C-alpha cells in the first residue's frame, strides 16, 4: 500500500534533540516508501496490543484503589461483553453510528480538516429523520419513508458540517473550534424539540418524541438479535469510501489539498469547493449514523440520544490513522470498550463512565508510544 | 434588582470559571500548544476542589487541590504532545476522556456530599458604587482574585521577561534555540500552568457557582474557554470580556424565566454557544492573522480561502 501520510513536521527543537533512530524514522516518513500491507498491519496490531495491556494494568490499579478486584472485574467485563451472541450484537449496534461518524472525520481529514463535530452531526441526522417521520405521520409506505428519512438525515448532517467549512473559508476560523461549538447548539436544538415542540404528550416520565411507527424500523439482520440493517449501511459506506478515496479524482484532489494547499491552488484545483464537499460528505455520513441509530436501535429521540458517540468516533478515526478500514476496526474495539462499561456498573458497582479511563489510556498508549512519530495530520 | 444588573452580575459570576480556564489556555497557546483537555482539567479541578473542601472544611484548600489536579492532567497532555510528538487536538480530547472517567470513578461519593462554599462578600466601599458596585463587587472571593489576575497576566505576557520567552516559544522557537534557551521546559510550564488555571476554574464552578459536584458538570465550558481565547487573541483583557459575555448569555435564561417570560429554556441554553460562535464570526478574520506561528501548524492544517 502506498504511504499516504503527510511528512512529519518536526520543530527545530525536536529536530536537534532527535536521536539517530528518530532521524532515520522521520526520513522514512518523508519518502513515499512502498511497504507491504502485512508488516504495516502486524506492526499496528502489536502496538495496539501493548497499549491495551498497559491500559488494563493501570486501570486495574485504579479499580484496586476503589476496592474492586480487577481480575474479577475484567473477567466479568469480558464475559458480559463477549460472552454470548446477544452481547456481541450489542457491540455491533453501538459500533454502527460510531463507525459512520468516524468516517465523517476521516474524509475531511484527507483534506487536512479536523472535524470534531461528529456529535452534532449525528444529532442533526437523528433530528431530521425524526422530523420526516413526524411530518409524514405514517401516510407513506414504511420503506419509502425510511429512504426519505435517511436522505434527510444525510443532508442535515452534511449541512451542519458544511457550516464549519464555510466559516473556515470565508472568515478563517478553525473548523476544529466551530464544530465543537456547533455540537452544543445541536444538542440544544434537540432538547428544544423533545422538551417542547415534538414532545410526546401522552408519554410519561422522561421527555421524548413519540416512537417511530412499526413500518419505519430498520429490519433486524438476524432473528432475535438487535443487529439491524444499519450494519449493512456501514459496510456499504465503507466500501464506497475506500473506492472513492482510492480511485476517483475527487479522492485524489482531497489528498492534494490536504498535502499542499498552495500547490493545489496553483494546479487549478477549486480548493474551496473541495473543502466544502469534504465536510459535507463527512457530515452526511454522520447524519446517516444518527438515522440508523434512530430507526434501528432507539426508535425515538430522548435526552441522552447518542451522547458522547461523536467524540469516540473522532478518536476512532485517529486511532485508525484516517484510513477507512483501520478506522472501522478501531471503532469496533472502542465500541467494545464502551459497552464493557455497562458491566462495570452492574457487576463492580463502579460508574459506567469510569470506562472512559480505560479508553483514554489505550488511546494515549497508541498516540504517544508509537515508535514512528506521527506529529502532524 | 433590574434585569440588566441581574444578567451582568450573573455574567461575572458564571463567566469566572471560564475566565480562569481561558487565562490558562491563553498562556498555553502563547507557547504554541493548544490544550483541548481544558474541559477535562476543569472537571478534575471541580471534583478535587469540592472533595477537599468537603473533607477539610476549607474551600481555599480546595482551590489548591483543584489547581494541582488540573495541572496533573495537563501534564499528561504536555508529555504526549511535547515529548512524544502526538497530535495536539486528538491528545487534548483523549485527556478530556481521561478526566471524565477519573472524575466519575472518584467523584461518585461526592455527589451527595456537602462542602463549604465560597460565599458572596460585599467589597467594602466599592460595593456601594451604584450599578457597577452591584455587578462587580458583590461577588465571591474567587471572582475578586480573578480581577487581580487580569492585569497581572497582561503584565506577565506583555511586559515581563518570562513573557518574552513564552511568546518566543510560540512564535519563533528557533530564535530561542539560537539564543541558548530550551523550548520544551517553557512549553511544559505553560501547558501545566494552563491546566492549573483550568482546575481553579473548575473549583469556582463547583464550590462557588453550583455549590455541588455532579458528573460531567463542566458541560462544554472548557471548549468555550478555548473558543474565547481564540476570538480574544490570547489577550487577558479581551479574554475577560469574552468570558463575561458567555456568562451573561448563561444568566439570561434564569433572569427571563424568573420574570415569567415564556421563552423556551433550551432555546435560551443555546444562546451562549450561538453568541460565542457569532463573536468568532465577527472578529474571526482579524484574529486569524494574530495566531502564533507555532499554533498555525495545529489549526491551519487546512487552508482558508
mmCIF file of N, CA, C and O in Angstrom, chain B residues 216-300:
data_model
loop_
_atom_site.group_PDB
_atom_site.id
_atom_site.type_symbol
_atom_site.label_atom_id
_atom_site.label_comp_id
_atom_site.label_asym_id
_atom_site.label_seq_id
_atom_site.Cartn_x
_atom_site.Cartn_y
_atom_site.Cartn_z
ATOM 1 N N UNK B 216 -19.632 15.169 34.780
ATOM 2 C CA UNK B 216 -19.600 15.960 33.549
ATOM 3 C C UNK B 216 -20.176 17.362 33.735
ATOM 4 O O UNK B 216 -20.867 17.887 32.875
ATOM 5 N N UNK B 217 -19.875 17.982 34.892
ATOM 6 C CA UNK B 217 -20.551 19.238 35.226
ATOM 7 C C UNK B 217 -20.024 20.428 34.424
ATOM 8 O O UNK B 217 -20.670 21.469 34.388
ATOM 9 N N UNK B 218 -18.869 20.310 33.781
ATOM 10 C CA UNK B 218 -18.334 21.465 33.054
ATOM 11 C C UNK B 218 -19.169 21.791 31.811
ATOM 12 O O UNK B 218 -19.201 22.934 31.370
ATOM 13 N N UNK B 219 -19.837 20.789 31.263
ATOM 14 C CA UNK B 219 -20.784 20.984 30.165
ATOM 15 C C UNK B 219 -20.272 21.886 29.051
ATOM 16 O O UNK B 219 -20.956 22.820 28.626
ATOM 17 N N UNK B 220 -19.060 21.618 28.606
ATOM 18 C CA UNK B 220 -18.551 22.356 27.457
ATOM 19 C C UNK B 220 -17.898 23.681 27.782
ATOM 20 O O UNK B 220 -17.438 24.378 26.887
ATOM 21 N N UNK B 221 -17.840 24.064 29.070
ATOM 22 C CA UNK B 221 -17.216 25.351 29.406
ATOM 23 C C UNK B 221 -15.740 25.376 29.006
ATOM 24 O O UNK B 221 -15.217 26.422 28.623
ATOM 25 N N UNK B 222 -15.082 24.226 29.102
ATOM 26 C CA UNK B 222 -13.677 24.167 28.704
ATOM 27 C C UNK B 222 -13.514 24.451 27.223
ATOM 28 O O UNK B 222 -12.593 25.167 26.812
ATOM 29 N N UNK B 223 -14.413 23.915 26.404
ATOM 30 C CA UNK B 223 -14.357 24.175 24.968
ATOM 31 C C UNK B 223 -14.664 25.637 24.692
ATOM 32 O O UNK B 223 -14.067 26.261 23.820
ATOM 33 N N UNK B 224 -15.620 26.184 25.440
ATOM 34 C CA UNK B 224 -15.944 27.596 25.260
ATOM 35 C C UNK B 224 -14.728 28.446 25.604
ATOM 36 O O UNK B 224 -14.426 29.426 24.913
ATOM 37 N N UNK B 225 -14.004 28.046 26.658
ATOM 38 C CA UNK B 225 -12.798 28.790 27.020
ATOM 39 C C UNK B 225 -11.820 28.810 25.853
ATOM 40 O O UNK B 225 -11.228 29.849 25.546
ATOM 41 N N UNK B 226 -11.669 27.667 25.166
ATOM 42 C CA UNK B 226 -10.775 27.621 24.014
ATOM 43 C C UNK B 226 -11.258 28.579 22.926
ATOM 44 O O UNK B 226 -10.471 29.315 22.327
ATOM 45 N N UNK B 227 -12.572 28.599 22.706
ATOM 46 C CA UNK B 227 -13.120 29.495 21.686
ATOM 47 C C UNK B 227 -12.942 30.959 22.093
ATOM 48 O O UNK B 227 -12.598 31.806 21.267
ATOM 49 N N UNK B 228 -13.160 31.254 23.378
ATOM 50 C CA UNK B 228 -12.995 32.626 23.870
ATOM 51 C C UNK B 228 -11.553 33.083 23.653
ATOM 52 O O UNK B 228 -11.295 34.187 23.163
ATOM 53 N N UNK B 229 -10.614 32.209 23.993
ATOM 54 C CA UNK B 229 -9.202 32.546 23.824
ATOM 55 C C UNK B 229 -8.909 32.845 22.365
ATOM 56 O O UNK B 229 -8.148 33.752 22.036
ATOM 57 N N UNK B 230 -9.571 32.106 21.511
ATOM 58 C CA UNK B 230 -9.323 32.310 20.091
ATOM 59 C C UNK B 230 -9.819 33.678 19.629
ATOM 60 O O UNK B 230 -9.092 34.430 18.993
ATOM 61 N N UNK B 231 -11.075 34.032 19.979
ATOM 62 C CA UNK B 231 -11.532 35.326 19.474
ATOM 63 C C UNK B 231 -10.948 36.483 20.259
ATOM 64 O O UNK B 231 -10.944 37.615 19.799
ATOM 65 N N UNK B 232 -10.421 36.225 21.461
ATOM 66 C CA UNK B 232 -9.779 37.284 22.223
ATOM 67 C C UNK B 232 -8.292 37.373 21.908
ATOM 68 O O UNK B 232 -7.583 38.171 22.521
ATOM 69 N N UNK B 233 -7.838 36.575 20.973
ATOM 70 C CA UNK B 233 -6.444 36.613 20.527
ATOM 71 C C UNK B 233 -5.459 36.511 21.687
ATOM 72 O O UNK B 233 -4.412 37.155 21.687
ATOM 73 N N UNK B 234 -5.806 35.715 22.697
ATOM 74 C CA UNK B 234 -4.899 35.450 23.831
ATOM 75 C C UNK B 234 -4.479 36.696 24.589
ATOM 76 O O UNK B 234 -3.413 36.755 25.159
ATOM 77 N N UNK B 235 -5.325 37.739 24.586
ATOM 78 C CA UNK B 235 -5.014 38.955 25.341
ATOM 79 C C UNK B 235 -5.920 39.023 26.569
ATOM 80 O O UNK B 235 -7.148 39.008 26.436
ATOM 81 N N UNK B 236 -5.323 39.099 27.769
ATOM 82 C CA UNK B 236 -6.087 38.921 29.005
ATOM 83 C C UNK B 236 -7.337 39.799 29.130
ATOM 84 O O UNK B 236 -8.389 39.307 29.533
ATOM 85 N N UNK B 237 -7.252 41.084 28.773
ATOM 86 C CA UNK B 237 -8.428 41.937 28.959
ATOM 87 C C UNK B 237 -9.560 41.512 28.037
ATOM 88 O O UNK B 237 -10.729 41.472 28.426
ATOM 89 N N UNK B 238 -9.210 41.162 26.802
ATOM 90 C CA UNK B 238 -10.238 40.713 25.863
ATOM 91 C C UNK B 238 -10.787 39.352 26.276
ATOM 92 O O UNK B 238 -11.976 39.071 26.113
ATOM 93 N N UNK B 239 -9.902 38.509 26.823
ATOM 94 C CA UNK B 239 -10.350 37.201 27.309
ATOM 95 C C UNK B 239 -11.409 37.395 28.394
ATOM 96 O O UNK B 239 -12.447 36.729 28.403
ATOM 97 N N UNK B 240 -11.151 38.363 29.296
ATOM 98 C CA UNK B 240 -12.108 38.617 30.364
ATOM 99 C C UNK B 240 -13.450 39.050 29.772
ATOM 100 O O UNK B 240 -14.512 38.569 30.173
ATOM 101 N N UNK B 241 -13.401 39.935 28.784
ATOM 102 C CA UNK B 241 -14.637 40.375 28.141
ATOM 103 C C UNK B 241 -15.407 39.205 27.552
ATOM 104 O O UNK B 241 -16.622 39.079 27.729
ATOM 105 N N UNK B 242 -14.689 38.334 26.860
ATOM 106 C CA UNK B 242 -15.329 37.188 26.227
ATOM 107 C C UNK B 242 -15.959 36.254 27.244
ATOM 108 O O UNK B 242 -17.083 35.770 27.063
ATOM 109 N N UNK B 243 -15.237 36.004 28.334
ATOM 110 C CA UNK B 243 -15.755 35.091 29.354
ATOM 111 C C UNK B 243 -17.018 35.668 29.988
ATOM 112 O O UNK B 243 -18.002 34.953 30.218
ATOM 113 N N UNK B 244 -17.022 36.983 30.265
ATOM 114 C CA UNK B 244 -18.205 37.594 30.877
ATOM 115 C C UNK B 244 -19.380 37.615 29.904
ATOM 116 O O UNK B 244 -20.535 37.484 30.312
ATOM 117 N N UNK B 245 -19.048 37.770 28.621
ATOM 118 C CA UNK B 245 -20.115 37.740 27.618
ATOM 119 C C UNK B 245 -20.818 36.387 27.648
ATOM 120 O O UNK B 245 -22.047 36.298 27.655
ATOM 121 N N UNK B 246 -20.016 35.329 27.698
ATOM 122 C CA UNK B 246 -20.597 33.992 27.757
ATOM 123 C C UNK B 246 -21.399 33.830 29.050
ATOM 124 O O UNK B 246 -22.506 33.292 29.057
ATOM 125 N N UNK B 247 -20.824 34.320 30.151
ATOM 126 C CA UNK B 247 -21.524 34.229 31.429
ATOM 127 C C UNK B 247 -22.852 34.958 31.397
ATOM 128 O O UNK B 247 -23.874 34.468 31.903
ATOM 129 N N UNK B 248 -22.861 36.153 30.774
ATOM 130 C CA UNK B 248 -24.104 36.922 30.702
ATOM 131 C C UNK B 248 -25.150 36.179 29.881
ATOM 132 O O UNK B 248 -26.336 36.154 30.231
ATOM 133 N N UNK B 249 -24.691 35.543 28.800
ATOM 134 C CA UNK B 249 -25.625 34.769 27.988
ATOM 135 C C UNK B 249 -26.204 33.613 28.798
ATOM 136 O O UNK B 249 -27.385 33.276 28.671
ATOM 137 N N UNK B 250 -25.360 33.029 29.669
ATOM 138 C CA UNK B 250 -25.844 31.955 30.551
ATOM 139 C C UNK B 250 -26.884 32.482 31.533
ATOM 140 O O UNK B 250 -27.850 31.799 31.861
ATOM 141 N N UNK B 251 -26.654 33.716 32.028
ATOM 142 C CA UNK B 251 -27.519 34.267 33.064
ATOM 143 C C UNK B 251 -28.848 34.749 32.505
ATOM 144 O O UNK B 251 -29.795 34.997 33.249
ATOM 145 N N UNK B 252 -28.905 34.877 31.183
ATOM 146 C CA UNK B 252 -30.116 35.398 30.551
ATOM 147 C C UNK B 252 -31.314 34.489 30.798
ATOM 148 O O UNK B 252 -32.416 34.952 31.104
ATOM 149 N N UNK B 253 -31.062 33.183 30.707
ATOM 150 C CA UNK B 253 -32.164 32.231 30.793
ATOM 151 C C UNK B 253 -32.885 32.284 32.147
ATOM 152 O O UNK B 253 -34.101 32.474 32.193
ATOM 153 N N UNK B 254 -32.161 32.154 33.286
ATOM 154 C CA UNK B 254 -32.869 32.243 34.570
ATOM 155 C C UNK B 254 -33.504 33.609 34.803
ATOM 156 O O UNK B 254 -34.596 33.692 35.392
ATOM 157 N N UNK B 255 -32.855 34.681 34.317
ATOM 158 C CA UNK B 255 -33.406 36.018 34.537
ATOM 159 C C UNK B 255 -34.743 36.181 33.822
ATOM 160 O O UNK B 255 -35.701 36.740 34.372
ATOM 161 N N UNK B 256 -34.824 35.667 32.601
ATOM 162 C CA UNK B 256 -36.080 35.772 31.855
ATOM 163 C C UNK B 256 -37.157 34.904 32.492
ATOM 164 O O UNK B 256 -38.318 35.303 32.607
ATOM 165 N N UNK B 257 -36.734 33.703 32.917
ATOM 166 C CA UNK B 257 -37.732 32.789 33.480
ATOM 167 C C UNK B 257 -38.292 33.302 34.795
ATOM 168 O O UNK B 257 -39.482 33.156 35.067
ATOM 169 N N UNK B 258 -37.392 33.936 35.598
ATOM 170 C CA UNK B 258 -37.848 34.476 36.879
ATOM 171 C C UNK B 258 -38.902 35.553 36.660
ATOM 172 O O UNK B 258 -39.736 35.808 37.515
ATOM 173 N N UNK B 259 -38.857 36.206 35.490
ATOM 174 C CA UNK B 259 -39.823 37.250 35.197
ATOM 175 C C UNK B 259 -41.025 36.714 34.422
ATOM 176 O O UNK B 259 -41.853 37.476 33.941
ATOM 177 N N UNK B 260 -41.046 35.407 34.273
ATOM 178 C CA UNK B 260 -42.232 34.797 33.697
ATOM 179 C C UNK B 260 -42.347 34.909 32.194
ATOM 180 O O UNK B 260 -43.429 34.733 31.639
ATOM 181 N N UNK B 261 -41.236 35.232 31.518
ATOM 182 C CA UNK B 261 -41.308 35.235 30.063
ATOM 183 C C UNK B 261 -41.381 33.804 29.575
ATOM 184 O O UNK B 261 -40.633 32.951 30.025
ATOM 185 N N UNK B 262 -42.274 33.546 28.653
ATOM 186 C CA UNK B 262 -42.456 32.170 28.197
ATOM 187 C C UNK B 262 -41.511 31.793 27.081
ATOM 188 O O UNK B 262 -41.924 31.308 26.050
ATOM 189 N N UNK B 263 -40.207 32.043 27.288
ATOM 190 C CA UNK B 263 -39.244 31.650 26.269
ATOM 191 C C UNK B 263 -38.759 30.249 26.607
ATOM 192 O O UNK B 263 -38.536 29.927 27.760
ATOM 193 N N UNK B 264 -38.607 29.424 25.574
ATOM 194 C CA UNK B 264 -38.192 28.053 25.821
ATOM 195 C C UNK B 264 -36.793 28.004 26.406
ATOM 196 O O UNK B 264 -35.864 28.642 25.929
ATOM 197 N N UNK B 265 -36.641 27.213 27.451
ATOM 198 C CA UNK B 265 -35.370 27.147 28.158
ATOM 199 C C UNK B 265 -34.228 26.661 27.263
ATOM 200 O O UNK B 265 -33.109 27.142 27.349
ATOM 201 N N UNK B 266 -34.541 25.706 26.389
ATOM 202 C CA UNK B 266 -33.462 25.123 25.605
ATOM 203 C C UNK B 266 -33.050 26.024 24.469
ATOM 204 O O UNK B 266 -31.897 26.008 24.039
ATOM 205 N N UNK B 267 -33.998 26.842 23.990
ATOM 206 C CA UNK B 267 -33.614 27.849 23.015
ATOM 207 C C UNK B 267 -32.639 28.814 23.687
ATOM 208 O O UNK B 267 -31.642 29.232 23.104
ATOM 209 N N UNK B 268 -32.912 29.149 24.959
ATOM 210 C CA UNK B 268 -32.029 30.066 25.681
ATOM 211 C C UNK B 268 -30.693 29.412 26.010
ATOM 212 O O UNK B 268 -29.660 30.069 25.997
ATOM 213 N N UNK B 269 -30.727 28.107 26.310
ATOM 214 C CA UNK B 269 -29.477 27.416 26.633
ATOM 215 C C UNK B 269 -28.496 27.456 25.472
ATOM 216 O O UNK B 269 -27.283 27.386 25.667
ATOM 217 N N UNK B 270 -29.036 27.539 24.266
ATOM 218 C CA UNK B 270 -28.145 27.565 23.099
ATOM 219 C C UNK B 270 -27.520 28.939 22.921
ATOM 220 O O UNK B 270 -26.511 29.075 22.234
ATOM 221 N N UNK B 271 -28.117 29.974 23.566
ATOM 222 C CA UNK B 271 -27.658 31.355 23.342
ATOM 223 C C UNK B 271 -26.161 31.530 23.596
ATOM 224 O O UNK B 271 -25.457 32.093 22.752
ATOM 225 N N UNK B 272 -25.615 31.039 24.726
ATOM 226 C CA UNK B 272 -24.185 31.261 24.957
ATOM 227 C C UNK B 272 -23.306 30.729 23.827
ATOM 228 O O UNK B 272 -22.349 31.389 23.414
ATOM 229 N N UNK B 273 -23.651 29.543 23.308
ATOM 230 C CA UNK B 273 -22.840 28.952 22.253
ATOM 231 C C UNK B 273 -23.013 29.715 20.949
ATOM 232 O O UNK B 273 -22.061 29.918 20.198
ATOM 233 N N UNK B 274 -24.262 30.141 20.695
ATOM 234 C CA UNK B 274 -24.506 30.913 19.480
ATOM 235 C C UNK B 274 -23.769 32.246 19.556
ATOM 236 O O UNK B 274 -23.153 32.694 18.584
ATOM 237 N N UNK B 275 -23.811 32.884 20.743
ATOM 238 C CA UNK B 275 -23.112 34.157 20.916
ATOM 239 C C UNK B 275 -21.615 33.967 20.682
ATOM 240 O O UNK B 275 -20.973 34.737 19.955
ATOM 241 N N UNK B 276 -21.044 32.907 21.286
ATOM 242 C CA UNK B 276 -19.618 32.652 21.117
ATOM 243 C C UNK B 276 -19.269 32.475 19.642
ATOM 244 O O UNK B 276 -18.305 33.059 19.138
ATOM 245 N N UNK B 277 -20.092 31.680 18.966
ATOM 246 C CA UNK B 277 -19.859 31.452 17.537
ATOM 247 C C UNK B 277 -20.004 32.761 16.773
ATOM 248 O O UNK B 277 -19.207 33.075 15.883
ATOM 249 N N UNK B 278 -21.019 33.554 17.160
ATOM 250 C CA UNK B 278 -21.254 34.830 16.483
ATOM 251 C C UNK B 278 -20.066 35.764 16.633
ATOM 252 O O UNK B 278 -19.629 36.394 15.662
ATOM 253 N N UNK B 279 -19.524 35.846 17.841
ATOM 254 C CA UNK B 279 -18.376 36.731 18.051
ATOM 255 C C UNK B 279 -17.180 36.237 17.245
ATOM 256 O O UNK B 279 -16.445 37.019 16.649
ATOM 257 N N UNK B 280 -17.004 34.917 17.224
ATOM 258 C CA UNK B 280 -15.912 34.351 16.417
ATOM 259 C C UNK B 280 -16.063 34.766 14.958
ATOM 260 O O UNK B 280 -15.079 35.097 14.287
ATOM 261 N N UNK B 281 -17.326 34.756 14.487
ATOM 262 C CA UNK B 281 -17.557 35.094 13.081
ATOM 263 C C UNK B 281 -17.239 36.567 12.839
ATOM 264 O O UNK B 281 -16.584 36.933 11.873
ATOM 265 N N UNK B 282 -17.682 37.426 13.779
ATOM 266 C CA UNK B 282 -17.480 38.862 13.593
ATOM 267 C C UNK B 282 -15.994 39.213 13.674
ATOM 268 O O UNK B 282 -15.475 39.982 12.868
ATOM 269 N N UNK B 283 -15.316 38.631 14.656
ATOM 270 C CA UNK B 283 -13.913 39.007 14.866
ATOM 271 C C UNK B 283 -12.943 38.083 14.158
ATOM 272 O O UNK B 283 -11.749 38.303 14.176
ATOM 273 N N UNK B 284 -13.504 37.028 13.550
ATOM 274 C CA UNK B 284 -12.668 35.931 13.071
ATOM 275 C C UNK B 284 -11.513 36.315 12.179
ATOM 276 O O UNK B 284 -10.370 35.961 12.440
ATOM 277 N N UNK B 285 -11.794 37.082 11.130
ATOM 278 C CA UNK B 285 -10.759 37.293 10.126
ATOM 279 C C UNK B 285 -9.559 38.034 10.712
ATOM 280 O O UNK B 285 -8.417 37.722 10.450
ATOM 281 N N UNK B 286 -9.861 39.040 11.535
ATOM 282 C CA UNK B 286 -8.772 39.788 12.126
ATOM 283 C C UNK B 286 -7.942 38.897 13.049
ATOM 284 O O UNK B 286 -6.735 38.956 13.096
ATOM 285 N N UNK B 287 -8.667 38.057 13.811
ATOM 286 C CA UNK B 287 -7.966 37.253 14.809
ATOM 287 C C UNK B 287 -7.097 36.178 14.186
ATOM 288 O O UNK B 287 -6.071 35.810 14.715
ATOM 289 N N UNK B 288 -7.541 35.669 13.056
ATOM 290 C CA UNK B 288 -6.801 34.560 12.463
ATOM 291 C C UNK B 288 -5.370 34.984 12.152
ATOM 292 O O UNK B 288 -4.435 34.202 12.259
ATOM 293 N N UNK B 289 -5.211 36.269 11.811
ATOM 294 C CA UNK B 289 -3.881 36.755 11.461
ATOM 295 C C UNK B 289 -2.975 36.833 12.685
ATOM 296 O O UNK B 289 -1.759 36.848 12.566
ATOM 297 N N UNK B 290 -3.582 36.876 13.867
ATOM 298 C CA UNK B 290 -2.785 37.052 15.077
ATOM 299 C C UNK B 290 -2.384 35.724 15.716
ATOM 300 O O UNK B 290 -1.856 35.699 16.809
ATOM 301 N N UNK B 291 -2.696 34.644 15.034
ATOM 302 C CA UNK B 291 -2.364 33.328 15.576
ATOM 303 C C UNK B 291 -0.848 33.175 15.691
ATOM 304 O O UNK B 291 -0.131 33.459 14.749
ATOM 305 N N UNK B 292 -0.358 32.743 16.863
ATOM 306 C CA UNK B 292 1.081 32.498 16.969
ATOM 307 C C UNK B 292 1.533 31.493 15.923
ATOM 308 O O UNK B 292 0.810 30.551 15.610
ATOM 309 N N UNK B 293 2.735 31.724 15.393
ATOM 310 C CA UNK B 293 3.279 30.838 14.358
ATOM 311 C C UNK B 293 3.130 29.361 14.692
ATOM 312 O O UNK B 293 2.676 28.571 13.889
ATOM 313 N N UNK B 294 3.556 29.030 15.917
ATOM 314 C CA UNK B 294 3.585 27.625 16.302
ATOM 315 C C UNK B 294 2.191 27.009 16.297
ATOM 316 O O UNK B 294 2.031 25.812 16.080
ATOM 317 N N UNK B 295 1.175 27.847 16.537
ATOM 318 C CA UNK B 295 -0.185 27.332 16.602
ATOM 319 C C UNK B 295 -0.772 27.107 15.229
ATOM 320 O O UNK B 295 -1.629 26.258 15.048
ATOM 321 N N UNK B 296 -0.309 27.902 14.275
ATOM 322 C CA UNK B 296 -0.933 27.790 12.959
ATOM 323 C C UNK B 296 -0.709 26.402 12.392
ATOM 324 O O UNK B 296 -1.481 25.918 11.589
ATOM 325 N N UNK B 297 0.360 25.738 12.841
ATOM 326 C CA UNK B 297 0.591 24.365 12.401
ATOM 327 C C UNK B 297 -0.544 23.462 12.855
ATOM 328 O O UNK B 297 -0.885 22.500 12.195
ATOM 329 N N UNK B 298 -1.101 23.774 14.014
ATOM 330 C CA UNK B 298 -2.153 22.928 14.556
ATOM 331 C C UNK B 298 -3.485 23.239 13.894
ATOM 332 O O UNK B 298 -4.198 22.350 13.452
ATOM 333 N N UNK B 299 -3.807 24.542 13.840
ATOM 334 C CA UNK B 299 -5.137 24.915 13.363
ATOM 335 C C UNK B 299 -5.205 24.984 11.846
ATOM 336 O O UNK B 299 -6.241 24.760 11.263
ATOM 337 N N UNK B 300 -4.092 25.349 11.218
ATOM 338 C CA UNK B 300 -4.151 25.585 9.789
ATOM 339 C C UNK B 300 -3.579 24.435 9.002
ATOM 340 O O UNK B 300 -2.896 24.626 8.010
#
